[in-house]
Short mmCIF file of C-alpha atoms in Angstrom, two decimals:
data_model
loop_
_atom_site.label_atom_id
_atom_site.label_comp_id
_atom_site.label_asym_id
_atom_site.label_seq_id
_atom_site.Cartn_x
_atom_site.Cartn_y
_atom_site.Cartn_z
CA UNK J 36 31.47 -204.88 -103.05
CA UNK J 37 32.20 -203.53 -106.53
CA UNK J 38 35.55 -202.10 -107.66
CA UNK J 39 35.19 -198.35 -108.87
CA UNK J 40 37.69 -196.32 -111.00
CA UNK J 41 37.09 -192.52 -110.74
CA UNK J 42 38.91 -191.04 -113.61
CA UNK J 43 39.82 -187.53 -114.76
CA UNK J 44 38.72 -185.67 -111.63
CA UNK J 45 40.26 -182.65 -109.97
CA UNK J 46 41.37 -184.25 -106.90
CA UNK J 47 41.51 -182.05 -103.75
CA UNK J 48 43.48 -182.99 -100.73
CA UNK J 49 45.98 -181.44 -98.51
CA UNK J 50 45.90 -178.10 -99.98
CA UNK J 51 46.55 -179.29 -103.70
CA UNK J 52 44.31 -179.60 -106.56
CA UNK J 53 45.57 -181.93 -109.08
CA UNK J 54 43.99 -184.04 -112.10
CA UNK J 55 44.18 -187.74 -111.48
CA UNK J 56 42.31 -191.03 -110.87
CA UNK J 57 41.28 -193.18 -107.70
CA UNK J 58 40.82 -196.77 -107.67
CA UNK J 59 38.50 -198.07 -105.05
CA UNK J 60 38.64 -201.78 -104.00
CA UNK J 61 37.15 -203.33 -100.91
CA UNK J 62 35.72 -200.14 -99.42
CA UNK J 63 39.27 -198.57 -99.42
CA UNK J 64 41.25 -196.19 -101.58
CA UNK J 65 43.45 -198.69 -103.19
CA UNK J 66 45.35 -196.23 -105.53
CA UNK J 67 45.87 -192.70 -106.61
CA UNK J 68 47.44 -191.77 -109.62
CA UNK J 69 47.96 -189.47 -112.51
CA UNK J 70 46.40 -192.34 -114.58
CA UNK J 71 45.01 -195.61 -113.86
CA UNK J 72 44.25 -198.01 -116.58
CA UNK J 73 40.63 -199.49 -116.35
CA UNK J 74 40.10 -203.42 -116.19
CA UNK J 75 36.93 -205.39 -116.93
CA UNK J 76 36.20 -205.64 -113.27
CA UNK J 77 35.95 -201.93 -112.53
CA UNK J 78 33.17 -199.67 -112.84
CA UNK J 79 34.41 -196.52 -114.48
CA UNK J 80 32.94 -193.01 -113.43
CA UNK J 81 34.11 -190.23 -115.60
CA UNK J 82 34.90 -187.25 -113.10
CA UNK J 83 36.00 -184.79 -115.90
CA UNK J 84 35.15 -181.15 -114.94
CA UNK J 85 34.25 -182.31 -111.40
CA UNK J 86 36.05 -181.96 -108.01
CA UNK J 87 36.75 -185.12 -106.08
CA UNK J 88 36.77 -184.54 -102.44
CA UNK J 89 36.95 -186.44 -99.19
CA UNK J 90 33.50 -186.71 -97.84
CA UNK J 91 32.42 -184.02 -95.32
CA UNK J 92 32.64 -184.98 -91.63
CA UNK J 93 29.83 -183.37 -89.68
CA UNK J 94 30.81 -183.00 -86.12
CA UNK J 95 27.36 -181.80 -84.95
CA UNK J 96 24.12 -183.11 -85.88
CA UNK J 97 20.72 -183.87 -84.25
CA UNK J 98 18.87 -186.88 -86.03
CA UNK J 99 16.12 -187.07 -83.42
CA UNK J 100 16.27 -190.77 -82.60
CA UNK J 101 15.09 -192.19 -80.42
CA UNK J 102 12.21 -190.27 -79.16
CA UNK J 103 11.53 -187.43 -81.49
CA UNK J 104 11.31 -189.54 -84.81
CA UNK J 105 8.30 -187.30 -86.25
CA UNK J 106 10.87 -184.79 -86.99
CA UNK J 107 13.54 -187.07 -88.23
CA UNK J 108 15.47 -190.24 -87.62
CA UNK J 109 18.82 -191.74 -88.19
CA UNK J 110 17.61 -193.34 -91.52
CA UNK J 111 16.00 -190.23 -93.01
CA UNK J 112 18.58 -187.55 -92.07
CA UNK J 113 21.56 -189.87 -93.02
CA UNK J 114 19.85 -190.47 -96.31
CA UNK J 115 19.76 -186.60 -96.71
CA UNK J 116 23.35 -186.39 -95.53
CA UNK J 117 24.88 -188.55 -98.14
CA UNK J 118 22.91 -186.71 -100.85
CA UNK J 119 24.66 -183.54 -99.57
CA UNK J 120 28.05 -185.10 -99.73
CA UNK J 121 28.38 -185.84 -95.74
CA UNK J 122 29.77 -189.26 -95.54
CA UNK J 123 30.14 -189.39 -91.62
CA UNK J 124 28.45 -187.50 -88.88
CA UNK J 125 28.70 -187.02 -84.96
CA UNK J 126 25.15 -186.92 -83.34
CA UNK J 127 24.36 -185.34 -80.13
CA UNK J 128 22.87 -186.75 -76.97
CA UNK J 129 19.74 -184.66 -76.50
CA UNK J 130 17.19 -187.17 -77.83
CA UNK J 131 14.33 -188.65 -75.70
CA UNK J 132 15.49 -190.32 -73.52
CA UNK J 133 18.97 -188.17 -73.39
CA UNK J 134 22.02 -190.36 -73.98
CA UNK J 135 23.32 -190.11 -70.67
CA UNK J 136 24.11 -193.61 -69.62
CA UNK J 137 26.40 -195.89 -71.33
CA UNK J 138 23.29 -198.37 -72.05
CA UNK J 139 21.35 -195.48 -73.63
CA UNK J 140 24.37 -194.45 -75.56
CA UNK J 141 24.86 -197.99 -76.98
CA UNK J 142 21.12 -198.34 -78.04
CA UNK J 143 21.73 -195.47 -80.46
CA UNK J 144 24.77 -197.02 -81.99
CA UNK J 145 22.67 -200.38 -82.28
CA UNK J 146 19.92 -198.43 -84.35
CA UNK J 147 22.57 -196.83 -86.45
CA UNK J 148 24.21 -200.10 -87.31
CA UNK J 149 21.37 -201.21 -89.44
CA UNK J 150 19.75 -197.72 -90.42
CA UNK J 151 22.67 -195.35 -91.22
CA UNK J 152 23.44 -194.73 -94.84
CA UNK J 153 26.56 -192.71 -93.48
CA UNK J 154 29.37 -193.53 -90.97
CA UNK J 155 28.31 -192.36 -87.48
CA UNK J 156 29.30 -191.62 -83.90
CA UNK J 157 27.15 -190.71 -80.94
CA UNK J 158 28.45 -188.41 -78.17
CA UNK J 159 27.88 -189.26 -74.43
CA UNK J 160 25.87 -186.59 -72.64
CA UNK J 161 26.91 -185.09 -69.27
CA UNK J 162 24.49 -183.94 -66.68
CA UNK J 163 24.91 -182.35 -63.15
CA UNK J 164 24.95 -186.08 -61.64
CA UNK J 165 26.17 -188.54 -63.99
CA UNK J 166 29.96 -188.25 -63.65
CA UNK J 167 30.50 -191.98 -63.04
CA UNK J 168 28.72 -192.95 -66.16
CA UNK J 169 30.92 -190.27 -68.20
CA UNK J 170 34.04 -191.71 -66.99
CA UNK J 171 33.18 -195.09 -68.55
CA UNK J 172 33.11 -193.67 -72.03
CA UNK J 173 35.33 -195.40 -74.37
CA UNK J 174 37.61 -193.11 -76.22
CA UNK J 175 38.32 -195.71 -79.06
CA UNK J 176 34.79 -195.84 -80.22
CA UNK J 177 32.88 -192.77 -78.92
CA UNK J 178 33.47 -189.12 -80.38
CA UNK J 179 33.45 -187.20 -77.06
CA UNK J 180 31.48 -185.81 -74.22
CA UNK J 181 28.71 -183.13 -74.81
CA UNK J 182 27.93 -180.72 -72.20
CA UNK J 183 25.02 -178.29 -72.66
CA UNK J 184 25.85 -174.92 -70.93
CA UNK J 185 22.71 -173.43 -72.13
CA UNK J 186 19.16 -175.01 -71.97
CA UNK J 187 18.28 -178.09 -74.04
CA UNK J 188 15.86 -180.98 -74.21
CA UNK J 189 15.49 -182.89 -70.95
CA UNK J 190 17.76 -183.10 -67.85
CA UNK J 191 20.99 -181.79 -69.83
CA UNK J 192 21.78 -178.34 -68.63
CA UNK J 193 25.08 -178.44 -66.68
CA UNK J 194 25.11 -175.35 -64.66
CA UNK J 195 26.73 -176.12 -61.46
CA UNK J 196 30.41 -174.85 -61.46
CA UNK J 197 31.72 -177.74 -58.92
CA UNK J 198 30.32 -180.35 -61.45
CA UNK J 199 31.64 -178.57 -64.41
CA UNK J 200 35.29 -178.50 -62.78
CA UNK J 201 34.89 -182.42 -61.81
CA UNK J 202 34.10 -183.17 -65.30
CA UNK J 203 36.80 -181.08 -66.90
CA UNK J 204 39.43 -182.36 -64.66
CA UNK J 205 38.42 -186.12 -64.56
CA UNK J 206 38.42 -187.05 -68.34
CA UNK J 207 40.82 -187.04 -71.05
CA UNK J 208 37.90 -187.34 -73.43
CA UNK J 209 37.24 -184.35 -75.88
CA UNK J 210 34.62 -182.36 -74.24
CA UNK J 211 32.23 -180.42 -76.64
CA UNK J 212 30.21 -177.54 -75.37
CA UNK J 213 26.97 -175.51 -76.12
CA UNK J 214 28.31 -172.25 -74.63
CA UNK J 215 25.36 -169.81 -73.79
CA UNK J 216 25.00 -168.41 -70.35
CA UNK J 217 21.58 -169.28 -69.24
CA UNK J 218 21.05 -166.63 -66.52
CA UNK J 219 21.71 -163.86 -69.06
CA UNK J 220 19.23 -165.41 -71.56
CA UNK J 221 16.41 -166.01 -68.92
CA UNK J 222 16.87 -162.35 -67.88
CA UNK J 223 16.78 -161.16 -71.37
CA UNK J 224 13.72 -163.37 -72.13
CA UNK J 225 11.92 -161.98 -69.26
CA UNK J 226 12.22 -158.52 -70.39
CA UNK J 227 11.01 -159.29 -73.65
CA UNK J 228 7.98 -161.24 -72.34
CA UNK J 229 6.94 -158.04 -70.23
CA UNK J 230 7.17 -155.92 -73.40
CA UNK J 231 5.61 -158.31 -75.97
CA UNK J 232 3.89 -161.28 -74.00
CA UNK J 233 4.52 -164.79 -75.50
CA UNK J 234 4.36 -163.46 -79.13
CA UNK J 235 7.89 -161.95 -79.06
CA UNK J 236 8.89 -160.80 -82.58
CA UNK J 237 11.54 -163.59 -83.84
CA UNK J 238 14.05 -160.60 -84.82
CA UNK J 239 14.57 -160.36 -81.01
CA UNK J 240 16.06 -163.83 -80.87
CA UNK J 241 19.79 -162.52 -81.25
CA UNK J 242 19.05 -159.94 -78.54
CA UNK J 243 17.63 -162.58 -76.16
CA UNK J 244 20.45 -164.93 -76.93
CA UNK J 245 22.72 -162.24 -77.12
CA UNK J 246 26.53 -162.02 -77.85
CA UNK J 247 27.03 -161.45 -74.10
CA UNK J 248 25.37 -164.72 -73.35
CA UNK J 249 27.65 -166.54 -75.74
CA UNK J 250 30.76 -164.86 -74.67
CA UNK J 251 30.25 -165.16 -70.95
CA UNK J 252 29.83 -169.13 -71.39
CA UNK J 253 32.57 -169.62 -73.89
CA UNK J 254 34.95 -167.59 -72.04
CA UNK J 255 34.34 -169.36 -68.92
CA UNK J 256 34.69 -172.67 -70.44
CA UNK J 257 37.96 -171.92 -72.03
CA UNK J 258 39.24 -170.59 -68.71
CA UNK J 259 38.24 -173.69 -67.09
CA UNK J 260 39.79 -175.73 -69.68
CA UNK J 261 43.09 -173.90 -69.37
CA UNK J 262 43.15 -174.36 -65.47
CA UNK J 263 42.34 -178.15 -65.73
CA UNK J 264 44.14 -179.02 -68.96
CA UNK J 265 40.80 -180.29 -70.50
CA UNK J 266 40.41 -181.00 -74.19
CA UNK J 267 37.65 -178.39 -75.11
CA UNK J 268 35.93 -178.05 -78.37
CA UNK J 269 33.40 -175.22 -78.66
CA UNK J 270 30.44 -175.84 -80.82
CA UNK J 271 28.68 -173.22 -83.26
CA UNK J 272 30.65 -170.24 -82.48
CA UNK J 273 28.26 -167.42 -83.62
CA UNK J 274 29.79 -163.95 -82.60
CA UNK J 275 32.75 -162.07 -83.61
CA UNK J 276 33.77 -161.29 -80.08
CA UNK J 277 34.12 -164.96 -79.33
CA UNK J 278 36.45 -165.29 -82.18
CA UNK J 279 39.15 -163.57 -80.23
CA UNK J 280 39.01 -166.25 -77.70
CA UNK J 281 40.82 -168.86 -80.05
CA UNK J 282 44.37 -169.28 -81.42
CA UNK J 283 46.00 -169.74 -84.81
CA UNK J 284 49.55 -169.98 -84.01
CA UNK J 285 49.77 -173.85 -83.20
CA UNK J 286 49.00 -176.82 -85.45
CA UNK J 287 45.65 -178.23 -85.02
CA UNK J 288 46.93 -181.48 -83.82
CA UNK J 289 48.48 -179.66 -80.72
CA UNK J 290 45.59 -177.55 -79.91
CA UNK J 291 43.71 -178.26 -76.65
CA UNK J 292 41.05 -175.80 -77.36
CA UNK J 293 39.30 -175.85 -80.53
CA UNK J 294 36.28 -174.23 -82.27
CA UNK J 295 33.37 -174.98 -84.80
CA UNK J 296 31.33 -172.71 -87.07
CA UNK J 297 28.04 -173.65 -88.53
CA UNK J 298 26.94 -173.20 -92.19
CA UNK J 299 24.13 -171.13 -91.09
CA UNK J 300 26.07 -168.36 -89.17
CA UNK J 301 28.28 -168.19 -92.20
CA UNK J 302 25.25 -167.74 -94.42
CA UNK J 303 22.48 -165.85 -92.76
CA UNK J 304 22.26 -162.54 -90.75
CA UNK J 305 19.70 -160.99 -88.44
CA UNK J 306 18.44 -159.16 -91.67
CA UNK J 307 17.10 -162.49 -92.78
CA UNK J 308 14.44 -163.03 -89.59
CA UNK J 309 12.16 -160.56 -91.72
CA UNK J 310 11.52 -163.25 -94.39
CA UNK J 311 12.60 -166.68 -92.93
CA UNK J 312 11.05 -165.97 -89.44
CA UNK J 313 11.33 -169.00 -87.07
CA UNK J 314 12.64 -170.98 -89.95
CA UNK J 315 16.09 -169.35 -89.04
CA UNK J 316 15.65 -169.49 -85.29
CA UNK J 317 18.68 -171.43 -84.12
CA UNK J 318 20.53 -171.59 -80.68
CA UNK J 319 22.99 -169.83 -80.65
CA UNK J 320 21.15 -167.19 -82.73
CA UNK J 321 21.90 -165.83 -86.06
CA UNK J 322 23.49 -162.47 -85.40
CA UNK J 323 24.78 -159.30 -87.28
CA UNK J 324 26.43 -159.32 -90.49
CA UNK J 325 29.49 -157.85 -88.82
CA UNK J 326 29.52 -161.06 -86.76
CA UNK J 327 29.03 -163.21 -89.95
CA UNK J 328 32.19 -161.31 -91.38
CA UNK J 329 34.36 -162.06 -88.22
CA UNK J 330 33.47 -165.48 -88.36
CA UNK J 331 34.65 -165.87 -91.92
CA UNK J 332 37.86 -163.96 -91.14
CA UNK J 333 38.33 -166.39 -87.92
CA UNK J 334 37.50 -169.51 -90.25
CA UNK J 335 40.06 -168.56 -92.85
CA UNK J 336 42.87 -167.47 -90.51
CA UNK J 337 42.76 -170.72 -88.47
CA UNK J 338 41.02 -169.48 -85.20
CA UNK J 339 37.88 -171.57 -86.20
CA UNK J 340 38.99 -175.04 -87.02
CA UNK J 341 35.97 -176.95 -88.57
CA UNK J 342 32.76 -176.28 -90.36
CA UNK J 343 29.53 -178.26 -89.36
CA UNK J 344 25.86 -178.08 -89.74
CA UNK J 345 24.08 -178.54 -86.13
CA UNK J 346 21.38 -180.13 -88.31
CA UNK J 347 18.41 -180.09 -86.03
CA UNK J 348 14.91 -180.75 -87.86
CA UNK J 349 11.49 -179.68 -86.46
CA UNK J 350 8.13 -180.04 -88.27
CA UNK J 351 6.70 -177.08 -90.18
CA UNK J 352 3.83 -176.97 -87.59
CA UNK J 353 6.31 -176.68 -84.63
CA UNK J 354 8.07 -173.82 -86.47
CA UNK J 355 4.74 -172.11 -87.03
CA UNK J 356 4.08 -171.50 -83.22
CA UNK J 357 4.72 -168.34 -81.61
CA UNK J 358 8.29 -167.38 -80.84
CA UNK J 359 8.30 -168.80 -77.16
CA UNK J 360 6.80 -171.97 -78.28
CA UNK J 361 8.70 -172.47 -81.64
CA UNK J 362 11.66 -174.83 -81.06
CA UNK J 363 15.11 -173.67 -82.26
CA UNK J 364 16.98 -175.68 -85.08
CA UNK J 365 16.67 -176.41 -88.67
CA UNK J 366 17.70 -178.93 -91.17
CA UNK J 367 20.88 -178.70 -93.01
CA UNK J 368 22.98 -181.81 -94.03
CA UNK J 369 21.66 -181.80 -97.58
CA UNK J 370 22.60 -178.33 -98.54
CA UNK J 371 25.74 -177.60 -96.44
CA UNK J 372 28.43 -178.48 -98.85
CA UNK J 373 26.79 -176.88 -101.77
CA UNK J 374 26.28 -173.75 -99.84
CA UNK J 375 30.18 -173.56 -99.33
CA UNK J 376 30.79 -174.23 -102.88
CA UNK J 377 28.33 -171.10 -103.50
CA UNK J 378 30.72 -169.12 -101.14
CA UNK J 379 33.75 -170.34 -103.49
CA UNK J 380 31.93 -168.98 -106.24
CA UNK J 381 31.68 -165.69 -104.46
CA UNK J 382 35.38 -165.57 -103.80
CA UNK J 383 34.93 -165.88 -99.98
CA UNK J 384 36.76 -169.51 -99.62
CA UNK J 385 38.62 -171.83 -102.00
CA UNK J 386 37.81 -175.43 -102.61
CA UNK J 387 41.15 -176.46 -100.87
CA UNK J 388 40.16 -174.37 -97.67
CA UNK J 389 36.43 -176.07 -97.94
CA UNK J 390 38.07 -179.64 -97.88
CA UNK J 391 40.26 -178.66 -94.96
CA UNK J 392 37.66 -177.21 -92.74
CA UNK J 393 34.85 -180.10 -93.48
CA UNK J 394 36.94 -183.23 -94.01
CA UNK J 395 40.85 -182.93 -93.02
CA UNK J 396 40.26 -180.94 -89.63
CA UNK J 397 37.33 -182.78 -88.28
CA UNK J 398 39.40 -185.94 -88.79
CA UNK J 399 42.36 -184.50 -86.97
CA UNK J 400 40.48 -182.82 -84.30
CA UNK J 401 38.74 -185.89 -83.39
CA UNK J 402 41.59 -188.29 -84.20
CA UNK J 403 39.14 -190.30 -86.65
CA UNK J 404 40.84 -193.55 -87.93
CA UNK J 405 41.73 -193.54 -91.57
CA UNK J 406 39.08 -190.99 -92.79
CA UNK J 407 38.95 -187.23 -93.91
CA UNK J 408 41.66 -187.51 -96.73
CA UNK J 409 42.20 -189.01 -100.10
CA UNK J 410 44.96 -191.33 -99.07
CA UNK J 411 45.79 -194.79 -100.26
CA UNK J 412 44.63 -197.18 -97.70
CA UNK J 413 41.87 -194.97 -96.12
CA UNK J 414 38.18 -195.84 -96.20
CA UNK J 415 36.64 -194.73 -99.58
CA UNK J 416 34.35 -191.75 -98.37
CA UNK J 417 34.44 -189.96 -101.52
CA UNK J 418 32.22 -187.24 -103.11
CA UNK J 419 32.14 -185.69 -106.54
CA UNK J 420 30.98 -182.44 -107.26
CA UNK J 421 30.00 -180.47 -110.39
CA UNK J 422 30.92 -176.91 -109.74
CA UNK J 423 28.83 -175.88 -112.95
CA UNK J 424 25.35 -177.29 -112.56
CA UNK J 425 22.79 -175.17 -111.25
CA UNK J 426 19.61 -176.25 -109.32
CA UNK J 427 17.05 -174.60 -107.19
CA UNK J 428 16.09 -176.20 -103.53
CA UNK J 429 12.40 -176.97 -103.71
CA UNK J 430 9.70 -179.11 -102.41
CA UNK J 431 10.50 -181.85 -104.96
CA UNK J 432 14.15 -182.36 -104.00
CA UNK J 433 14.20 -181.70 -100.31
CA UNK J 434 14.93 -185.03 -98.49
CA UNK J 435 14.55 -184.20 -94.96
CA UNK J 436 11.71 -186.00 -93.13
CA UNK J 437 10.41 -182.55 -91.84
CA UNK J 438 10.02 -181.65 -95.29
CA UNK J 439 11.48 -178.15 -95.57
CA UNK J 440 14.92 -176.31 -95.85
CA UNK J 441 15.92 -172.71 -94.54
CA UNK J 442 17.65 -172.67 -98.25
CA UNK J 443 14.18 -173.34 -100.16
CA UNK J 444 14.05 -171.06 -103.27
CA UNK J 445 17.88 -170.69 -103.43
CA UNK J 446 19.79 -171.53 -106.73
CA UNK J 447 23.02 -173.34 -105.94
CA UNK J 448 25.75 -173.34 -108.84
CA UNK J 449 27.44 -176.65 -107.75
CA UNK J 450 25.79 -180.01 -107.26
CA UNK J 451 26.86 -183.09 -105.52
CA UNK J 452 26.79 -186.00 -108.29
CA UNK J 453 28.41 -188.90 -106.56
CA UNK J 454 28.81 -190.17 -102.89
CA UNK J 455 30.89 -193.14 -101.76
CA UNK J 456 30.70 -194.43 -98.10
CA UNK J 457 33.13 -197.06 -97.33
CA UNK J 458 33.45 -197.82 -101.31
CA UNK J 459 29.86 -198.17 -101.66
CA UNK J 460 28.23 -195.78 -104.23
CA UNK J 461 25.25 -194.67 -101.87
CA UNK J 462 24.09 -191.60 -104.15
CA UNK J 463 24.41 -190.96 -107.75
CA UNK J 464 22.89 -188.37 -109.86
CA UNK J 465 20.04 -187.11 -107.61
CA UNK J 466 19.29 -190.97 -106.53
CA UNK J 467 19.87 -192.13 -103.18
CA UNK J 468 20.45 -195.98 -103.57
CA UNK J 469 19.33 -198.27 -100.65
CA UNK J 470 22.43 -199.24 -99.51
CA UNK J 471 23.19 -198.61 -95.86
CA UNK J 472 26.99 -199.35 -95.42
CA UNK J 473 27.75 -196.81 -92.66
CA UNK J 474 30.48 -197.86 -90.22
CA UNK J 475 30.95 -196.89 -86.52
CA UNK J 476 33.86 -194.28 -86.47
CA UNK J 477 36.75 -195.30 -84.62
CA UNK J 478 39.18 -193.02 -83.00
CA UNK J 479 43.02 -193.12 -82.71
CA UNK J 480 43.39 -192.40 -78.99
#
């Protein structure tokens, strides 16, 4: 393992940007100082004019392995992730088969141990009838329990109130939820089918998967968490109304109920369905510009705690189908961080806040051991970003296995130039190196 010296960078950590150097030895951050002298055993990287940040920890991805690997797999999507400055990911259980037993969950960890370019964790999936399996989940090396309160792949819809209450009251693990009310969605869908048949215009997606569907489900989950004392994390908040459910008057480490927003809900609005069509069809749906503005407001004032991607690739052929047949989801890990830096250029967010929401807060929220910060003794998961290097997203530089991006044709002003994972330089100047040094995330709980 090489020793690296990152020199002259603008180090972003815990709300401060300061010029300095970072020494990487044996996979860890060995020293941070204003100036560190180079020695012959060090590989020196000049970070002049670049931000040096802790790698993004993406708390929600769908890498499609096992069972759906024609869309993506752990190797291909983690490769795209490190190119985008994501050094750790938490993957969801709605693969095929669904990860709803301890044996199936560990099979995913086994695949990642040899395939993943980035650090990894996998959530255990809940169903209406697997409570005993859920309770065997090890909080030391599994990120949490995932519940789908809206429809998903396979037998993963948890829609029985008695089951939800048992799960919430029986485990001390973090419970992450996809919160959309299935009854509301199905009623809305039926109305639109009666009007349009199967070929419903995609612009109707946020009407079918409506604000009401999101709010009903999120508010019920939060009410149940308060009743039982459960540790609840609400994934991909998509409406302004939902942001009113969350608090910003206590430190994150003390919160029992937390929230995530995804980059696509911060970027796109319902006006974009006209040009993007099914390629921005996500669950929950991209909604109004007013929702987007309230999401930004809640993110910046601390009601929303983290930014993630909900990376969920599908093939172009699948996306080309009619509305009712085209699956929801899209690939995002390669372009999430640079899209946030574009928002920084527009004055929406500071670099300090980007680092807080993409690295510090996921580490605090999930209690991840020695990651998410630029600190001596921490794992060297480090990203260098050039804020003045324009590039266009196109077919030649998209790394997702599915071969497309909702950002295709977009010109970004910033570029990830280097990514370190556990002290290994896995990405440098548009080249992903064939070094797979991702490790299983551990949690301090």
